Coordinates of C-alpha atoms and ligand atoms in Angstrom, one line a residue:
M1 CA 44.9 -4.4 -37.3
N2 CA 41.9 -3.1 -35.5
S3 CA 42.5 0.7 -35.6
K4 CA 41.3 1.0 -31.8
L5 CA 43.8 -1.7 -30.8
A6 CA 46.5 0.1 -32.5
R7 CA 45.9 3.2 -30.4
V8 CA 45.7 1.4 -27.1
V9 CA 48.8 2.2 -24.9
T10 CA 48.9 0.2 -21.7
I11 CA 50.9 1.6 -18.8
E12 CA 53.4 -1.2 -19.2
R13 CA 54.1 -0.3 -22.8
F14 CA 54.2 3.5 -22.1
I15 CA 56.8 2.8 -19.2
M16 CA 58.8 0.7 -21.7
D17 CA 58.7 3.4 -24.3
Q18 CA 59.8 6.0 -21.8
E19 CA 62.6 3.7 -20.7
R20 CA 63.9 3.5 -24.2
L21 CA 64.5 7.3 -24.1
H22 CA 67.1 6.6 -21.5
P23 CA 69.8 4.2 -22.7
E24 CA 71.3 4.2 -19.3
A25 CA 68.2 2.8 -17.7
T26 CA 68.4 -0.7 -16.2
G27 CA 64.7 -1.4 -16.3
E28 CA 64.5 -1.5 -12.4
L29 CA 62.5 1.7 -12.0
S30 CA 60.2 0.4 -14.9
N31 CA 59.6 -2.8 -13.2
L32 CA 59.0 -1.0 -9.8
L33 CA 56.3 1.1 -11.5
Y34 CA 54.7 -2.1 -12.9
D35 CA 54.7 -3.5 -9.3
I36 CA 52.9 -0.5 -8.1
A37 CA 50.4 -0.6 -10.9
L38 CA 49.7 -4.3 -9.9
A39 CA 49.2 -3.2 -6.2
A40 CA 46.8 -0.6 -7.5
K41 CA 44.7 -3.0 -9.5
I42 CA 44.4 -5.3 -6.4
I43 CA 43.5 -2.4 -4.1
N44 CA 41.0 -1.2 -6.7
S45 CA 39.3 -4.6 -6.9
H46 CA 38.7 -4.4 -3.2
V47 CA 37.7 -0.7 -3.1
R48 CA 35.1 -1.6 -5.7
M49 CA 33.8 -4.5 -3.5
A50 CA 34.1 -2.6 -0.2
G51 CA 30.3 -2.3 0.2
L52 CA 29.9 -6.0 -0.3
A53 CA 32.8 -7.7 1.3
D54 CA 33.6 -7.3 5.0
I55 CA 36.1 -4.5 4.5
L56 CA 34.2 -1.4 5.5
G57 CA 34.7 0.2 8.8
S58 CA 37.4 0.4 11.3
S59 CA 39.9 -2.3 11.9
G60 CA 39.9 -1.5 15.6
S61 CA 43.5 -0.3 15.7
I62 CA 45.0 3.1 16.0
N63 CA 48.0 4.1 13.8
V64 CA 51.1 6.2 14.5
Q65 CA 49.1 9.2 13.4
G66 CA 46.7 8.6 16.3
E67 CA 44.0 7.9 13.8
V68 CA 41.6 4.9 13.7
V69 CA 42.7 2.5 11.0
Q70 CA 40.1 1.5 8.6
K71 CA 40.0 -2.0 7.2
L72 CA 40.8 -0.8 3.8
D73 CA 43.8 1.2 5.1
E74 CA 45.2 -2.1 6.4
F75 CA 44.4 -4.0 3.2
A76 CA 46.0 -1.4 1.0
N77 CA 49.1 -1.2 3.2
E78 CA 49.6 -5.0 3.2
T79 CA 49.0 -5.1 -0.6
M80 CA 51.6 -2.5 -1.2
K81 CA 54.1 -4.4 1.0
H82 CA 53.4 -7.7 -0.6
A83 CA 53.8 -6.2 -4.1
L84 CA 57.1 -4.5 -3.4
H85 CA 59.2 -5.9 -0.7
H86 CA 60.4 -9.2 -2.2
T87 CA 61.1 -7.9 -5.7
G88 CA 64.7 -7.0 -5.2
R89 CA 63.9 -3.5 -6.4
V90 CA 63.4 -1.9 -3.0
C91 CA 65.7 -1.6 0.0
V92 CA 63.1 -0.1 2.3
L93 CA 59.4 0.9 2.5
A94 CA 57.8 3.5 4.6
S95 CA 54.1 3.7 5.1
E96 CA 51.7 6.2 6.7
E97 CA 50.3 3.2 8.6
D98 CA 53.7 2.0 10.0
E99 CA 55.7 3.9 12.7
A100 CA 59.1 2.7 11.4
P101 CA 60.5 2.1 7.9
I102 CA 60.2 -1.5 6.7
P103 CA 63.5 -2.8 5.5
T104 CA 63.5 -5.6 2.9
P105 CA 62.8 -8.9 4.8
A106 CA 65.8 -11.2 5.4
G107 CA 66.2 -13.7 2.6
Y108 CA 65.2 -11.2 -0.1
P109 CA 67.6 -9.2 -2.1
S110 CA 67.8 -5.5 -1.2
G111 CA 67.3 -3.2 -4.2
K112 CA 68.2 0.4 -5.0
Y113 CA 64.8 2.2 -4.3
A114 CA 63.1 3.5 -1.3
V115 CA 59.2 3.7 -1.7
L116 CA 57.2 5.9 0.7
Y117 CA 53.4 5.7 0.5
D118 CA 50.0 6.6 1.8
P119 CA 48.3 3.3 1.1
L120 CA 44.8 4.7 1.3
D121 CA 44.2 8.5 1.3
G122 CA 40.9 9.9 2.4
S123 CA 40.0 7.2 4.8
S124 CA 37.2 9.1 6.3
N125 CA 35.4 8.8 3.0
I126 CA 35.6 5.1 2.6
D127 CA 32.3 4.2 4.3
V128 CA 30.4 6.9 2.5
N129 CA 31.6 5.9 -1.0
V130 CA 33.4 9.1 -1.8
S131 CA 36.6 8.9 -3.9
I132 CA 39.9 7.7 -2.2
G133 CA 43.4 7.2 -3.3
T134 CA 46.9 5.8 -2.9
I135 CA 50.0 8.1 -3.0
F136 CA 53.6 7.0 -3.6
S137 CA 57.0 8.5 -3.7
I138 CA 60.2 6.9 -5.0
H139 CA 63.8 7.7 -4.0
R140 CA 67.1 6.2 -5.0
R141 CA 68.7 4.7 -1.9
V142 CA 71.7 6.6 -0.4
T143 CA 72.9 3.8 1.9
Q144 CA 75.2 1.0 0.9
Q145 CA 73.8 -1.2 -1.9
G146 CA 73.1 -4.7 -0.8
E147 CA 72.5 -3.8 2.8
P148 CA 68.9 -3.4 4.2
G149 CA 67.6 0.1 3.6
T150 CA 67.1 2.5 6.6
L151 CA 65.4 5.7 7.6
V152 CA 68.3 7.6 6.0
D153 CA 67.0 6.4 2.6
C154 CA 63.5 7.8 3.5
L155 CA 64.5 11.2 4.7
Q156 CA 65.3 12.8 1.4
S157 CA 64.0 16.1 0.1
G158 CA 61.2 16.0 -2.5
R159 CA 63.5 17.4 -5.2
R160 CA 65.5 14.1 -5.1
Q161 CA 62.5 11.9 -5.9
V162 CA 63.1 9.7 -9.0
A163 CA 59.4 9.2 -9.4
A164 CA 56.0 10.0 -7.8
G165 CA 52.5 9.2 -8.4
Y166 CA 48.9 8.4 -7.1
V167 CA 46.0 6.3 -7.9
L168 CA 42.5 7.8 -7.6
Y169 CA 39.6 5.3 -7.0
G170 CA 36.9 7.6 -8.3
S171 CA 34.2 7.5 -10.9
S172 CA 36.9 5.5 -12.7
T173 CA 40.2 4.4 -11.4
V174 CA 43.1 6.5 -12.7
M175 CA 46.8 6.2 -12.1
V176 CA 48.9 9.3 -12.5
Y177 CA 52.7 9.4 -12.3
T178 CA 55.9 11.2 -13.3
T179 CA 59.6 10.2 -13.5
G180 CA 60.6 13.8 -14.1
H181 CA 59.6 13.8 -17.8
G182 CA 56.1 15.1 -17.7
V183 CA 53.0 13.8 -16.0
H184 CA 50.9 11.1 -17.5
G185 CA 47.5 9.6 -16.5
F186 CA 46.1 6.2 -17.2
T187 CA 42.5 5.0 -16.8
Y188 CA 41.8 1.5 -15.7
D189 CA 39.8 -0.7 -18.1
P190 CA 38.4 -3.4 -15.9
T191 CA 37.3 -5.5 -19.0
I192 CA 40.9 -6.2 -19.8
G193 CA 42.5 -5.4 -16.4
E194 CA 44.9 -2.8 -17.8
F195 CA 45.7 0.9 -17.2
L196 CA 45.4 2.6 -20.5
L197 CA 47.1 5.9 -21.4
S198 CA 44.2 8.5 -21.2
H199 CA 45.9 11.8 -20.1
P200 CA 49.4 12.1 -21.7
N201 CA 51.5 15.2 -20.7
I202 CA 49.1 16.7 -18.2
A203 CA 49.5 20.5 -17.9
T204 CA 47.8 22.5 -15.2
P205 CA 46.7 26.1 -16.0
P206 CA 48.7 28.9 -14.1
V207 CA 45.5 30.3 -12.6
G208 CA 42.8 27.9 -11.5
M209 CA 39.0 28.0 -11.3
Y210 CA 38.8 26.2 -7.9
Y211 CA 40.0 26.6 -4.4
S212 CA 39.9 23.7 -2.1
V213 CA 40.2 24.2 1.7
N214 CA 38.4 23.0 4.9
E215 CA 36.7 26.3 5.7
S216 CA 35.6 25.1 9.2
N217 CA 39.2 25.6 10.3
F218 CA 38.9 29.4 9.4
P219 CA 38.7 30.5 13.1
R220 CA 42.0 28.7 13.8
W221 CA 44.0 30.2 10.9
D222 CA 46.6 33.0 11.0
P223 CA 44.9 36.2 9.8
R224 CA 47.1 36.2 6.7
V225 CA 45.6 32.8 5.9
Q226 CA 42.1 34.1 6.5
A227 CA 42.9 37.0 4.2
L228 CA 44.2 34.7 1.5
V229 CA 41.1 32.5 1.6
K230 CA 38.9 35.6 1.4
R231 CA 40.8 36.5 -1.7
Y232 CA 40.4 33.1 -3.2
K233 CA 36.6 33.4 -2.5
G234 CA 36.5 36.8 -4.4
L235 CA 35.9 39.0 -1.4
D236 CA 38.7 41.3 -2.6
S237 CA 37.2 43.6 -5.2
D238 CA 40.3 43.5 -7.4
Y239 CA 40.5 39.6 -7.6
A240 CA 38.1 37.3 -9.4
G241 CA 36.8 34.7 -7.0
K242 CA 37.1 30.9 -7.5
N243 CA 34.6 28.1 -7.1
S244 CA 34.8 26.2 -3.8
R245 CA 35.3 22.5 -4.1
Y246 CA 36.4 20.3 -1.1
I247 CA 36.0 16.5 -1.2
G248 CA 38.2 15.7 1.9
S249 CA 40.2 13.2 0.0
L250 CA 43.5 14.9 -0.9
V251 CA 44.0 12.8 -4.0
A252 CA 40.5 13.7 -5.4
D253 CA 40.9 17.4 -4.7
F254 CA 44.4 17.4 -6.1
H255 CA 43.4 15.6 -9.2
R256 CA 40.5 17.8 -10.1
N257 CA 42.7 21.0 -9.6
L258 CA 45.5 19.3 -11.6
L259 CA 43.3 18.8 -14.7
A260 CA 41.0 21.8 -14.3
G261 CA 43.3 24.3 -12.6
G262 CA 42.9 25.3 -8.9
V263 CA 44.6 25.5 -5.6
F264 CA 44.3 23.1 -2.6
A265 CA 45.3 24.5 0.8
Y266 CA 45.8 22.8 4.1
P267 CA 47.2 25.6 6.2
A268 CA 48.9 25.3 9.6
D269 CA 46.5 26.4 12.4
V270 CA 46.6 26.8 16.1
K271 CA 45.5 23.1 16.7
S272 CA 48.0 21.8 14.0
P273 CA 50.9 24.2 13.9
R274 CA 52.7 22.1 11.2
G275 CA 49.5 21.4 9.3
K276 CA 47.8 18.0 9.0
L277 CA 49.3 16.5 5.8
R278 CA 52.5 14.3 5.8
L279 CA 55.5 15.7 4.0
L280 CA 57.1 12.6 2.7
Y281 CA 54.2 10.6 1.3
E282 CA 51.5 13.2 0.7
C283 CA 52.9 16.6 0.1
A284 CA 56.3 15.8 -1.6
P285 CA 54.9 13.4 -4.3
L286 CA 52.1 15.6 -5.2
A287 CA 54.5 18.6 -5.3
L288 CA 56.7 16.8 -7.8
I289 CA 53.7 15.8 -10.0
C290 CA 52.3 19.4 -9.7
E291 CA 55.7 21.1 -10.7
Q292 CA 56.1 18.7 -13.6
A293 CA 52.7 19.8 -14.8
G294 CA 53.6 23.4 -14.6
G295 CA 52.2 24.1 -11.2
Y296 CA 53.7 24.8 -7.8
A297 CA 53.6 23.5 -4.2
S298 CA 54.6 25.4 -1.2
D299 CA 54.4 25.1 2.6
G300 CA 53.5 28.8 2.6
G301 CA 57.1 29.9 2.9
C302 CA 59.1 27.8 0.4
A303 CA 58.8 25.1 -2.1
I304 CA 57.6 21.8 -0.7
L305 CA 60.3 20.0 -2.8
D306 CA 63.1 21.9 -1.0
V307 CA 61.9 21.1 2.6
A308 CA 64.6 18.9 4.2
P309 CA 62.7 16.1 6.2
E310 CA 63.8 15.5 9.8
E311 CA 61.2 12.8 10.8
L312 CA 59.4 10.2 8.8
H313 CA 55.8 11.3 9.6
Q314 CA 56.5 15.0 9.8
R315 CA 53.6 17.2 8.8
S316 CA 53.6 20.3 6.6
P317 CA 51.3 23.0 5.6
L318 CA 50.4 22.6 1.9
Y319 CA 49.4 25.0 -0.8
V320 CA 49.5 23.1 -4.1
G321 CA 48.1 23.5 -7.6
S322 CA 48.0 26.4 -10.2
R323 CA 51.4 28.2 -10.1
D324 CA 50.1 31.8 -9.7
D325 CA 47.5 30.8 -7.1
V326 CA 50.1 29.2 -5.0
R327 CA 52.5 32.0 -5.4
L328 CA 49.8 34.3 -4.2
A329 CA 49.7 32.3 -1.1
E330 CA 53.5 32.6 -0.5
A331 CA 53.2 36.4 -1.1
M332 CA 50.3 36.9 1.3
L333 CA 51.7 34.8 4.0
A334 CA 54.9 36.7 3.8
D335 CA 53.0 39.9 4.0
A336 CA 54.7 40.9 0.9
P337 CA 52.5 42.5 -1.9
P338 CA 52.0 39.8 -4.8
Ligands
LIG1 P1 44.4 10.0 5.2 O1 43.0 9.4 4.9 O2 45.5 9.3 4.4 O3 44.7 10.1 6.7 O4 44.4 11.5 4.6 C1 43.3 12.3 4.9 C2 43.7 13.7 4.6 C3 43.5 14.1 3.2 O5 43.1 13.0 2.3 C4 42.5 15.1 3.1 O6 42.8 16.2 2.3 C5 42.5 15.6 4.6 O7 42.9 14.5 5.3 C6 41.1 16.0 5.0 O8 41.3 16.6 6.3 P2 40.1 17.3 7.0 O9 39.0 16.2 7.1 O10 40.7 17.7 8.3 O11 39.6 18.5 6.1
LIG2 MN1 46.4 10.8 3.2
LIG3 MN1 46.0 7.3 4.4

């Protein structure tokens, strides 16, 4: 046996091995993760061709967020729907790009999972060839099995997620996910069309070397947020400063900080009193991944995973990454000494 072949672990094989650790598992979650990996491969193929095919630029429509929808946003959204909604594994989908939840279409079996997702994160970076991503969150349904899923199945706190993950279409395409048993990363090998295990058991350092924030918002921040960012920058004599890295794609900034250590912040400000990022399909899945890797995610007052959602597209301030760096944010925003 070719020794390299012996070491190759595809995401499918890894998911299967993980499932074997849980005798009670039915395989439905495993199959759902395969479905998402397939959607990721299809989106990836179009992301890589975006400069050549007619899928750059705006689609001409405005989404529920009031944002211009890019063609690739739409493509990724439709790809996630077509990969998931007929499988019998989901009862409802919820997308950043759709105002209402999307129940399983009539004629298809309604499954036991709700999948919430940001089909394409970092849209402003698509046309300038900067890394973008897809983020997903999986909950077990809470409504009657067999019936179409509803908003109730979507409005669950992050702590109740059964799985969460993201795909980063960067210098290589990486899929990272957790089912509550550690965080694992897979790099896409286009020569064989498979995601291969490349980052088993990701652990994020308690103190990071980076801080990521859009500093142009500084004038609009609460003075405590301004003091916190000054501290991250090393303007406080008793605190070593961090390197500033801000890509403007949450998934790319998050992934770098997850691996290297760092803190990403999108604070509330006078223009966006609840912050910009969406709780259910951006903050909560990344919070689960981060906590599983030993980090922490907060809205500045409490753990993101403990926030009880009231609306599908509700926004939240987000401080996520190395545990001690995020706890410092909570302490400074509460005026309490760290
Ligand atoms: P999306 O493209 O899904 O709307 O997400 C964009 C988000 C996130 O990816 C990024 O961290 C943030 O917007 C950047 O916002 P600013 O441009 O305001 O810094
Ligand atoms: Mn996004
Ligand atoms: Mn998006």
